[in-house]
Amino acid sequence: MGEAPTAGPAARPDTVRTPKGMHDVLWPESDRWQRLIDRFALLVEGAGYGLAITPILEHVGIFDRGIGQGSEIVGKEMYTFADRDGQVMALRPEGTASIVRAFVQHHPVPPWKAWYWAPSFRHENPQQGRYRQHFQLGLEALGPSDADLDVEVISLAFEFIASLGLHQVTLKVNSMGDETCRPGYVESLRQYLAEHEDELSDAHRTSFKENPLRVLDCKDPGCQSASESAPRFLDNLCEPCMAHFTRLRAGLDALDVPYQIDHRLVRGFDYYTRTTFEFASGAIEAAQNALGGGGRYNGLVEMLGGPPTPGIGFGLGVERILIACDAEGVYPIDPTPLHAYVVDVTGGESAVLLTSELRRAGLRADRAFDGRSMKSQMKSADRSGALVALLVGPKELAEGTVVLRPLRQDDEQRSVARADIVAEVRRAAAESIASS
Ligand code: HAM
């Protein structure tokens, strides 16, 4: 016989909390998250995208090779650790590389369209809208190189954001060229920046030679003014990249999707080719105003060992979208209320049977426990937000009735035959929908 377990020392209160930069999402805020995900699923599944659920961690090489070791995200922000077998793993910092890994591993027939929700981890300096764990809703489409697919992907993100009621959002688009035209462009940018070295931020004065593109999206005023008249991607695209961008613009125009061309939109991943885009909110702090972004990555599948397969996708930041919704006063927290709350003071099985019957009929029902007094159970009923309370006392039990008391309207309570209660609650639910 082993010894009975003993309680260990109590945890220090300062360790009984979420890790820095991470958050619990509790009801009713979690209800808004769930609705957001459902809304996204409905939209993108309607366009042929299927849900893909991948592990929250991958072998570190998937991100090293996929996103690029030179990127901030891999170089400075990724959570990596050796597991108990000594394998170096990384918590997913974004969704794209994992989806592409799944494509390479399972080789579905392209075109392959996948959507995902993905808790993502980046060891950033936490602030409003910038967290160490954030949640992305995204999709990836693998196979076609057709610019019409870029139009589909961008317009789905646009439609989703607009459907929430967000108005102060700007879609920015750019093209980052491909392996034919990008090297020449990057070299001319490097030369230009060398002539403006003195104006660059301390960090970029030394690093621009390695990766001049990073200067373009740097927020430092020196880098911004230095890159003001820098050479632009769009003036340096090869003919096929230009044709792709022209076709993209025509598609967005045809769908009345408004956009701005942003010559500095290079985004922080090495995998992008051609189209890049981002949705910026005018209602929130500029440093964290990107609600989502994405682009084409025609070489990523090959980088991860698969056959040449173009791809495009986007990721939307759930926390930032909801911050923007709050700032614009749209898409409020509005959880669906309970239909009924059962108050039973008979001490018998009435509450067990009644809640079970209501739930089986598809109604949302809850009840009080622990044989509390009528007054205390009614307090819980009021707090629950239910449309009606269903009261069962000794008199109702003897008569085969239930008292139905409306909790959200001034209507009188009434006695209902036990056999009719499900129909009565259903009627109350329908009336409440009709009047809302
Ligand atoms: P990303 O721009 O790094 O792109 O992230 C997408 C969105 O996630 C951002 O626009 C932002 O809303 C949100 N986000 C990113 N980091 C944080 C953070 N630390 N805290 C809060 N929210 C954050 C990607 O991840 C690419 N995988 C998008 C993509 C998909 N490209 C092609 N396909």
Tab-separated table of N, CA, C and O in Angstrom, residues 32-129:
chain	number	residue	atom	x	y	z
A	32	ARG	N	-18.632	35.909	-27.608
A	32	ARG	CA	-18.376	36.740	-28.788
A	32	ARG	C	-17.295	36.086	-29.666
A	32	ARG	O	-17.367	36.123	-30.895
A	33	TRP	N	-16.288	35.515	-29.037
A	33	TRP	CA	-15.245	34.809	-29.787
A	33	TRP	C	-15.859	33.663	-30.590
A	33	TRP	O	-15.563	33.470	-31.760
A	34	GLN	N	-16.705	32.902	-29.896
A	34	GLN	CA	-17.293	31.729	-30.548
A	34	GLN	C	-18.138	32.142	-31.748
A	34	GLN	O	-18.078	31.530	-32.814
A	35	ARG	N	-18.895	33.235	-31.564
A	35	ARG	CA	-19.733	33.711	-32.673
A	35	ARG	C	-18.869	34.164	-33.841
A	35	ARG	O	-19.211	33.992	-35.011
A	36	LEU	N	-17.728	34.786	-33.487
A	36	LEU	CA	-16.819	35.272	-34.530
A	36	LEU	C	-16.273	34.105	-35.353
A	36	LEU	O	-16.239	34.147	-36.588
A	37	ILE	N	-15.877	33.049	-34.650
A	37	ILE	CA	-15.326	31.877	-35.344
A	37	ILE	C	-16.417	31.228	-36.204
A	37	ILE	O	-16.180	30.881	-37.367
A	38	ASP	N	-17.618	31.104	-35.646
A	38	ASP	CA	-18.721	30.497	-36.411
A	38	ASP	C	-19.023	31.303	-37.668
A	38	ASP	O	-19.275	30.762	-38.740
A	39	ARG	N	-18.999	32.618	-37.516
A	39	ARG	CA	-19.296	33.500	-38.647
A	39	ARG	C	-18.240	33.330	-39.741
A	39	ARG	O	-18.536	33.273	-40.927
A	40	PHE	N	-16.977	33.222	-39.306
A	40	PHE	CA	-15.875	33.043	-40.253
A	40	PHE	C	-16.032	31.698	-40.975
A	40	PHE	O	-15.925	31.611	-42.197
A	41	ALA	N	-16.342	30.654	-40.181
A	41	ALA	CA	-16.488	29.308	-40.756
A	41	ALA	C	-17.582	29.299	-41.821
A	41	ALA	O	-17.413	28.743	-42.911
A	42	LEU	N	-18.711	29.936	-41.497
A	42	LEU	CA	-19.839	29.948	-42.421
A	42	LEU	C	-19.439	30.614	-43.740
A	42	LEU	O	-19.735	30.113	-44.832
A	43	LEU	N	-18.722	31.734	-43.621
A	43	LEU	CA	-18.323	32.482	-44.816
A	43	LEU	C	-17.356	31.669	-45.672
A	43	LEU	O	-17.564	31.505	-46.877
A	44	VAL	N	-16.291	31.148	-45.058
A	44	VAL	CA	-15.237	30.546	-45.877
A	44	VAL	C	-15.598	29.119	-46.309
A	44	VAL	O	-15.191	28.676	-47.380
A	45	GLU	N	-16.395	28.428	-45.493
A	45	GLU	CA	-16.838	27.098	-45.936
A	45	GLU	C	-17.759	27.249	-47.147
A	45	GLU	O	-17.791	26.398	-48.033
A	46	GLY	N	-18.467	28.369	-47.197
A	46	GLY	CA	-19.299	28.671	-48.361
A	46	GLY	C	-18.476	28.905	-49.612
A	46	GLY	O	-19.004	28.944	-50.724
A	47	ALA	N	-17.166	29.101	-49.450
A	47	ALA	CA	-16.297	29.304	-50.607
A	47	ALA	C	-15.380	28.097	-50.810
A	47	ALA	O	-14.373	28.188	-51.519
A	48	GLY	N	-15.711	26.975	-50.154
A	48	GLY	CA	-14.978	25.733	-50.420
A	48	GLY	C	-13.793	25.466	-49.515
A	48	GLY	O	-13.010	24.555	-49.790
A	49	TYR	N	-13.620	26.234	-48.441
A	49	TYR	CA	-12.492	26.000	-47.528
A	49	TYR	C	-12.925	25.034	-46.429
A	49	TYR	O	-14.027	25.166	-45.872
A	50	GLY	N	-12.081	24.069	-46.092
A	50	GLY	CA	-12.389	23.099	-45.040
A	50	GLY	C	-11.482	23.333	-43.838
A	50	GLY	O	-10.314	23.726	-43.996
A	51	LEU	N	-12.009	23.058	-42.659
A	51	LEU	CA	-11.235	23.290	-41.430
A	51	LEU	C	-10.039	22.346	-41.343
A	51	LEU	O	-10.179	21.141	-41.559
A	52	ALA	N	-8.870	22.893	-41.008
A	52	ALA	CA	-7.676	22.071	-40.750
A	52	ALA	C	-7.213	22.363	-39.328
A	52	ALA	O	-7.042	23.532	-38.967
A	53	ILE	N	-7.037	21.313	-38.550
A	53	ILE	CA	-6.560	21.489	-37.172
A	53	ILE	C	-5.175	20.855	-37.086
A	53	ILE	O	-5.044	19.644	-37.277
A	54	THR	N	-4.172	21.652	-36.846
A	54	THR	CA	-2.801	21.128	-36.784
A	54	THR	C	-2.288	21.279	-35.347
A	54	THR	O	-2.837	22.068	-34.574
A	55	PRO	N	-1.224	20.552	-34.999
A	55	PRO	CA	-0.709	20.655	-33.629
A	55	PRO	C	-0.265	22.072	-33.295
A	55	PRO	O	0.113	22.847	-34.181
A	56	ILE	N	-0.305	22.358	-32.017
A	56	ILE	CA	0.067	23.700	-31.563
A	56	ILE	C	1.581	23.885	-31.624
A	56	ILE	O	2.089	24.987	-31.590
A	57	LEU	N	2.316	22.771	-31.740
A	57	LEU	CA	3.767	22.895	-31.900
A	57	LEU	C	4.233	22.035	-33.067
A	57	LEU	O	3.558	21.098	-33.479
A	58	GLU	N	5.388	22.415	-33.587
A	58	GLU	CA	5.971	21.721	-34.740
A	58	GLU	C	7.471	21.575	-34.478
A	58	GLU	O	8.028	22.261	-33.612
A	59	HIS	N	8.122	20.713	-35.258
A	59	HIS	CA	9.589	20.706	-35.218
A	59	HIS	C	10.050	22.101	-35.626
A	59	HIS	O	9.513	22.680	-36.569
A	60	VAL	N	11.053	22.607	-34.925
A	60	VAL	CA	11.430	24.013	-35.114
A	60	VAL	C	11.794	24.320	-36.571
A	60	VAL	O	11.566	25.430	-37.061
A	61	GLY	N	12.306	23.306	-37.287
A	61	GLY	CA	12.732	23.515	-38.669
A	61	GLY	C	11.602	23.968	-39.581
A	61	GLY	O	11.840	24.642	-40.582
A	62	ILE	N	10.370	23.592	-39.261
A	62	ILE	CA	9.234	24.006	-40.099
A	62	ILE	C	9.165	25.531	-40.142
A	62	ILE	O	8.967	26.131	-41.200
A	63	PHE	N	9.370	26.163	-39.004
A	63	PHE	CA	9.294	27.634	-38.964
A	63	PHE	C	10.620	28.261	-39.405
A	63	PHE	O	10.621	29.283	-40.084
A	64	ASP	N	11.751	27.630	-39.024
A	64	ASP	CA	13.056	28.160	-39.456
A	64	ASP	C	13.103	28.244	-40.973
A	64	ASP	O	13.479	29.251	-41.555
A	65	ARG	N	12.706	27.116	-41.604
A	65	ARG	CA	12.793	27.074	-43.068
A	65	ARG	C	11.647	27.836	-43.712
A	65	ARG	O	11.824	28.532	-44.688
A	66	GLY	N	10.443	27.703	-43.129
A	66	GLY	CA	9.259	28.284	-43.741
A	66	GLY	C	9.223	29.800	-43.617
A	66	GLY	O	9.072	30.517	-44.601
A	67	ILE	N	9.369	30.301	-42.391
A	67	ILE	CA	9.225	31.748	-42.179
A	67	ILE	C	10.551	32.452	-42.446
A	67	ILE	O	10.590	33.571	-42.925
A	68	GLY	N	11.664	31.773	-42.139
A	68	GLY	CA	12.980	32.346	-42.380
A	68	GLY	C	13.662	32.739	-41.091
A	68	GLY	O	13.091	33.439	-40.263
A	69	GLN	N	14.921	32.260	-40.936
A	69	GLN	CA	15.641	32.526	-39.684
A	69	GLN	C	15.965	33.997	-39.485
A	69	GLN	O	16.152	34.448	-38.369
A	70	GLY	N	15.997	34.735	-40.613
A	70	GLY	CA	16.326	36.159	-40.510
A	70	GLY	C	15.154	36.997	-40.027
A	70	GLY	O	15.323	38.173	-39.691
A	71	SER	N	13.956	36.430	-39.973
A	71	SER	CA	12.785	37.238	-39.588
A	71	SER	C	12.767	37.446	-38.081
A	71	SER	O	13.288	36.625	-37.321
A	72	GLU	N	12.164	38.561	-37.670
A	72	GLU	CA	12.016	38.874	-36.234
A	72	GLU	C	11.319	37.712	-35.517
A	72	GLU	O	11.689	37.313	-34.428
A	73	ILE	N	10.268	37.209	-36.175
A	73	ILE	CA	9.414	36.216	-35.516
A	73	ILE	C	10.197	34.961	-35.169
A	73	ILE	O	10.126	34.461	-34.042
A	74	VAL	N	10.993	34.473	-36.115
A	74	VAL	CA	11.769	33.263	-35.835
A	74	VAL	C	13.017	33.608	-35.013
A	74	VAL	O	13.331	32.938	-34.029
A	75	GLY	N	13.690	34.668	-35.401
A	75	GLY	CA	14.969	35.004	-34.766
A	75	GLY	C	14.825	35.456	-33.322
A	75	GLY	O	15.665	35.146	-32.482
A	76	LYS	N	13.746	36.191	-33.021
A	76	LYS	CA	13.679	36.812	-31.695
A	76	LYS	C	12.469	36.423	-30.864
A	76	LYS	O	12.459	36.626	-29.661
A	77	GLU	N	11.417	35.927	-31.506
A	77	GLU	CA	10.162	35.826	-30.750
A	77	GLU	C	9.636	34.410	-30.555
A	77	GLU	O	8.684	34.215	-29.806
A	78	MET	N	10.243	33.427	-31.208
A	78	MET	CA	9.632	32.102	-31.162
A	78	MET	C	9.892	31.414	-29.822
A	78	MET	O	10.960	31.556	-29.246
A	79	TYR	N	8.886	30.707	-29.345
A	79	TYR	CA	9.034	29.884	-28.137
A	79	TYR	C	9.580	28.532	-28.569
A	79	TYR	O	8.870	27.755	-29.212
A	80	THR	N	10.838	28.250	-28.252
A	80	THR	CA	11.407	26.958	-28.633
A	80	THR	C	11.854	26.215	-27.378
A	80	THR	O	12.192	26.838	-26.372
A	81	PHE	N	11.856	24.925	-27.438
A	81	PHE	CA	12.311	24.126	-26.298
A	81	PHE	C	12.655	22.719	-26.783
A	81	PHE	O	12.149	22.268	-27.825
A	82	ALA	N	13.519	22.065	-26.017
A	82	ALA	CA	13.831	20.658	-26.319
A	82	ALA	C	12.848	19.810	-25.529
A	82	ALA	O	12.670	20.032	-24.331
A	83	ASP	N	12.184	18.874	-26.197
A	83	ASP	CA	11.237	18.023	-25.462
A	83	ASP	C	12.004	16.892	-24.760
A	83	ASP	O	13.238	16.846	-24.803
A	84	ARG	N	11.298	15.970	-24.147
A	84	ARG	CA	11.963	14.949	-23.337
A	84	ARG	C	12.777	13.966	-24.172
A	84	ARG	O	13.582	13.216	-23.660
A	85	ASP	N	12.523	13.964	-25.514
A	85	ASP	CA	13.352	13.122	-26.392
A	85	ASP	C	14.528	13.913	-26.961
A	85	ASP	O	15.255	13.416	-27.811
A	86	GLY	N	14.642	15.179	-26.554
A	86	GLY	CA	15.734	16.008	-27.047
A	86	GLY	C	15.441	16.648	-28.399
A	86	GLY	O	16.320	17.260	-29.005
A	87	GLN	N	14.203	16.512	-28.907
A	87	GLN	CA	13.862	17.146	-30.189
A	87	GLN	C	13.550	18.618	-29.943
A	87	GLN	O	12.834	18.932	-28.992
A	88	VAL	N	14.058	19.484	-30.819
A	88	VAL	CA	13.774	20.909	-30.614
A	88	VAL	C	12.450	21.255	-31.284
A	88	VAL	O	12.274	21.058	-32.494
A	89	MET	N	11.523	21.731	-30.477
A	89	MET	CA	10.172	22.022	-30.927
A	89	MET	C	9.910	23.531	-30.801
A	89	MET	O	10.598	24.223	-30.058
A	90	ALA	N	8.896	24.005	-31.504
A	90	ALA	CA	8.520	25.420	-31.369
A	90	ALA	C	7.013	25.529	-31.284
A	90	ALA	O	6.288	24.828	-32.010
A	91	LEU	N	6.540	26.392	-30.388
A	91	LEU	CA	5.112	26.705	-30.363
A	91	LEU	C	4.822	27.506	-31.621
A	91	LEU	O	5.583	28.424	-31.972
A	92	ARG	N	3.731	27.192	-32.268
A	92	ARG	CA	3.361	27.848	-33.527
A	92	ARG	C	3.302	29.374	-33.374
A	92	ARG	O	2.532	29.886	-32.565
A	93	PRO	N	4.138	30.133	-34.139
A	93	PRO	CA	4.017	31.597	-34.069
A	93	PRO	C	2.981	32.147	-35.054
A	93	PRO	O	2.630	33.318	-35.004
A	94	GLU	N	2.509	31.300	-35.970
A	94	GLU	CA	1.529	31.692	-37.004
A	94	GLU	C	1.001	30.420	-37.638
A	94	GLU	O	1.512	29.332	-37.346
A	95	GLY	N	0.010	30.541	-38.513
A	95	GLY	CA	-0.638	29.331	-39.020
A	95	GLY	C	-0.121	28.797	-40.344
A	95	GLY	O	-0.261	27.608	-40.633
A	96	THR	N	0.478	29.653	-41.174
A	96	THR	CA	0.754	29.267	-42.564
A	96	THR	C	1.728	28.092	-42.691
A	96	THR	O	1.467	27.135	-43.417
A	97	ALA	N	2.861	28.185	-41.968
A	97	ALA	CA	3.888	27.143	-42.121
A	97	ALA	C	3.328	25.781	-41.709
A	97	ALA	O	3.631	24.754	-42.347
A	98	SER	N	2.476	25.746	-40.671
A	98	SER	CA	1.909	24.459	-40.230
A	98	SER	C	0.975	23.881	-41.289
A	98	SER	O	0.961	22.672	-41.538
A	99	ILE	N	0.174	24.749	-41.908
A	99	ILE	CA	-0.763	24.276	-42.938
A	99	ILE	C	0.021	23.745	-44.141
A	99	ILE	O	-0.320	22.701	-44.707
A	100	VAL	N	1.080	24.446	-44.494
A	100	VAL	CA	1.884	23.999	-45.636
A	100	VAL	C	2.591	22.686	-45.286
A	100	VAL	O	2.679	21.771	-46.120
A	101	ARG	N	3.051	22.566	-44.044
A	101	ARG	CA	3.633	21.283	-43.606
A	101	ARG	C	2.595	20.159	-43.756
A	101	ARG	O	2.902	19.062	-44.240
A	102	ALA	N	1.363	20.431	-43.380
A	102	ALA	CA	0.303	19.408	-43.495
A	102	ALA	C	0.069	19.053	-44.962
A	102	ALA	O	-0.156	17.882	-45.308
A	103	PHE	N	0.136	20.049	-45.836
A	103	PHE	CA	-0.045	19.809	-47.278
A	103	PHE	C	1.066	18.886	-47.804
A	103	PHE	O	0.805	17.927	-48.516
A	104	VAL	N	2.305	19.198	-47.397
A	104	VAL	CA	3.442	18.397	-47.859
A	104	VAL	C	3.324	16.968	-47.313
A	104	VAL	O	3.600	15.996	-48.005
A	105	GLN	N	2.876	16.844	-46.084
A	105	GLN	CA	2.798	15.521	-45.444
A	105	GLN	C	1.675	14.659	-46.014
A	105	GLN	O	1.842	13.466	-46.232
A	106	HIS	N	0.496	15.264	-46.257
A	106	HIS	CA	-0.674	14.457	-46.648
A	106	HIS	C	-0.982	14.512	-48.141
A	106	HIS	O	-1.893	13.829	-48.593
A	107	HIS	N	-0.232	15.328	-48.867
A	107	HIS	CA	-0.429	15.585	-50.301
A	107	HIS	C	-1.875	15.477	-50.803
A	107	HIS	O	-2.194	14.628	-51.660
A	108	PRO	N	-2.781	16.316	-50.280
A	108	PRO	CA	-4.127	16.369	-50.859
A	108	PRO	C	-4.038	16.914	-52.290
A	108	PRO	O	-3.070	17.586	-52.634
A	109	VAL	N	-5.051	16.596	-53.090
A	109	VAL	CA	-5.028	17.054	-54.486
A	109	VAL	C	-5.313	18.552	-54.525
A	109	VAL	O	-6.325	19.003	-53.992
A	110	PRO	N	-4.401	19.324	-55.134
A	110	PRO	CA	-4.701	20.760	-55.245
A	110	PRO	C	-5.774	21.004	-56.309
A	110	PRO	O	-5.915	20.161	-57.193
A	111	PRO	N	-6.542	22.066	-56.297
A	111	PRO	CA	-6.437	23.109	-55.290
A	111	PRO	C	-6.920	22.622	-53.920
A	111	PRO	O	-7.960	21.949	-53.841
A	112	TRP	N	-6.139	22.961	-52.908
A	112	TRP	CA	-6.486	22.579	-51.532
A	112	TRP	C	-6.753	23.857	-50.758
A	112	TRP	O	-5.908	24.735	-50.690
A	113	LYS	N	-7.954	23.935	-50.203
A	113	LYS	CA	-8.351	25.160	-49.499
A	113	LYS	C	-8.627	24.812	-48.046
A	113	LYS	O	-9.514	24.000	-47.766
A	114	ALA	N	-7.871	25.413	-47.152
A	114	ALA	CA	-8.014	25.091	-45.725
A	114	ALA	C	-8.201	26.371	-44.920
A	114	ALA	O	-7.596	27.397	-45.230
A	115	TRP	N	-9.075	26.306	-43.899
A	115	TRP	CA	-9.168	27.435	-42.963
A	115	TRP	C	-8.804	26.936	-41.577
A	115	TRP	O	-8.815	25.719	-41.332
A	116	TYR	N	-8.474	27.831	-40.689
A	116	TYR	CA	-8.029	27.423	-39.351
A	116	TYR	C	-8.289	28.505	-38.325
A	116	TYR	O	-8.439	29.670	-38.659
A	117	TRP	N	-8.384	28.074	-37.068
A	117	TRP	CA	-8.244	28.981	-35.939
A	117	TRP	C	-7.000	28.501	-35.225
A	117	TRP	O	-6.814	27.293	-35.059
A	118	ALA	N	-6.155	29.425	-34.821
A	118	ALA	CA	-4.855	28.987	-34.317
A	118	ALA	C	-4.348	29.889	-33.205
A	118	ALA	O	-3.974	31.029	-33.466
A	119	PRO	N	-4.334	29.376	-31.963
A	119	PRO	CA	-3.600	30.114	-30.934
A	119	PRO	C	-2.137	30.193	-31.389
A	119	PRO	O	-1.578	29.181	-31.804
A	120	SER	N	-1.559	31.383	-31.370
A	120	SER	CA	-0.210	31.575	-31.916
A	120	SER	C	0.642	32.288	-30.875
A	120	SER	O	0.144	33.144	-30.144
A	121	PHE	N	1.929	31.959	-30.834
A	121	PHE	CA	2.783	32.399	-29.713
A	121	PHE	C	3.987	33.180	-30.225
A	121	PHE	O	4.721	32.689	-31.084
A	122	ARG	N	4.145	34.372	-29.706
A	122	ARG	CA	5.313	35.189	-30.059
A	122	ARG	C	5.769	35.901	-28.797
A	122	ARG	O	4.953	36.552	-28.130
A	123	HIS	N	7.060	35.779	-28.481
A	123	HIS	CA	7.569	36.385	-27.247
A	123	HIS	C	7.842	37.874	-27.515
A	123	HIS	O	8.968	38.297	-27.730
A	124	GLU	N	6.766	38.656	-27.499
A	124	GLU	CA	6.851	40.093	-27.792
A	124	GLU	C	6.815	40.873	-26.486
A	124	GLU	O	6.537	40.317	-25.429
A	125	ASN	N	7.030	42.190	-26.570
A	125	ASN	CA	6.801	43.049	-25.408
A	125	ASN	C	5.317	43.335	-25.338
A	125	ASN	O	4.800	44.071	-26.169
A	126	PRO	N	4.620	42.767	-24.353
A	126	PRO	CA	3.159	42.881	-24.376
A	126	PRO	C	2.687	44.314	-24.204
A	126	PRO	O	3.279	45.085	-23.456
A	127	GLN	N	1.665	44.678	-24.919
A	127	GLN	CA	0.960	45.950	-24.779
A	127	GLN	C	-0.427	45.741	-25.368
A	127	GLN	O	-0.687	44.671	-25.918
A	128	GLN	N	-1.275	46.770	-25.266
A	128	GLN	CA	-2.633	46.631	-25.790
A	128	GLN	C	-2.586	46.204	-27.256
A	128	GLN	O	-1.996	46.880	-28.093
A	129	GLY	N	-3.162	45.046	-27.582
A	129	GLY	CA	-3.193	44.581	-28.970
A	129	GLY	C	-1.961	43.796	-29.390
A	129	GLY	O	-1.870	43.355	-30.536
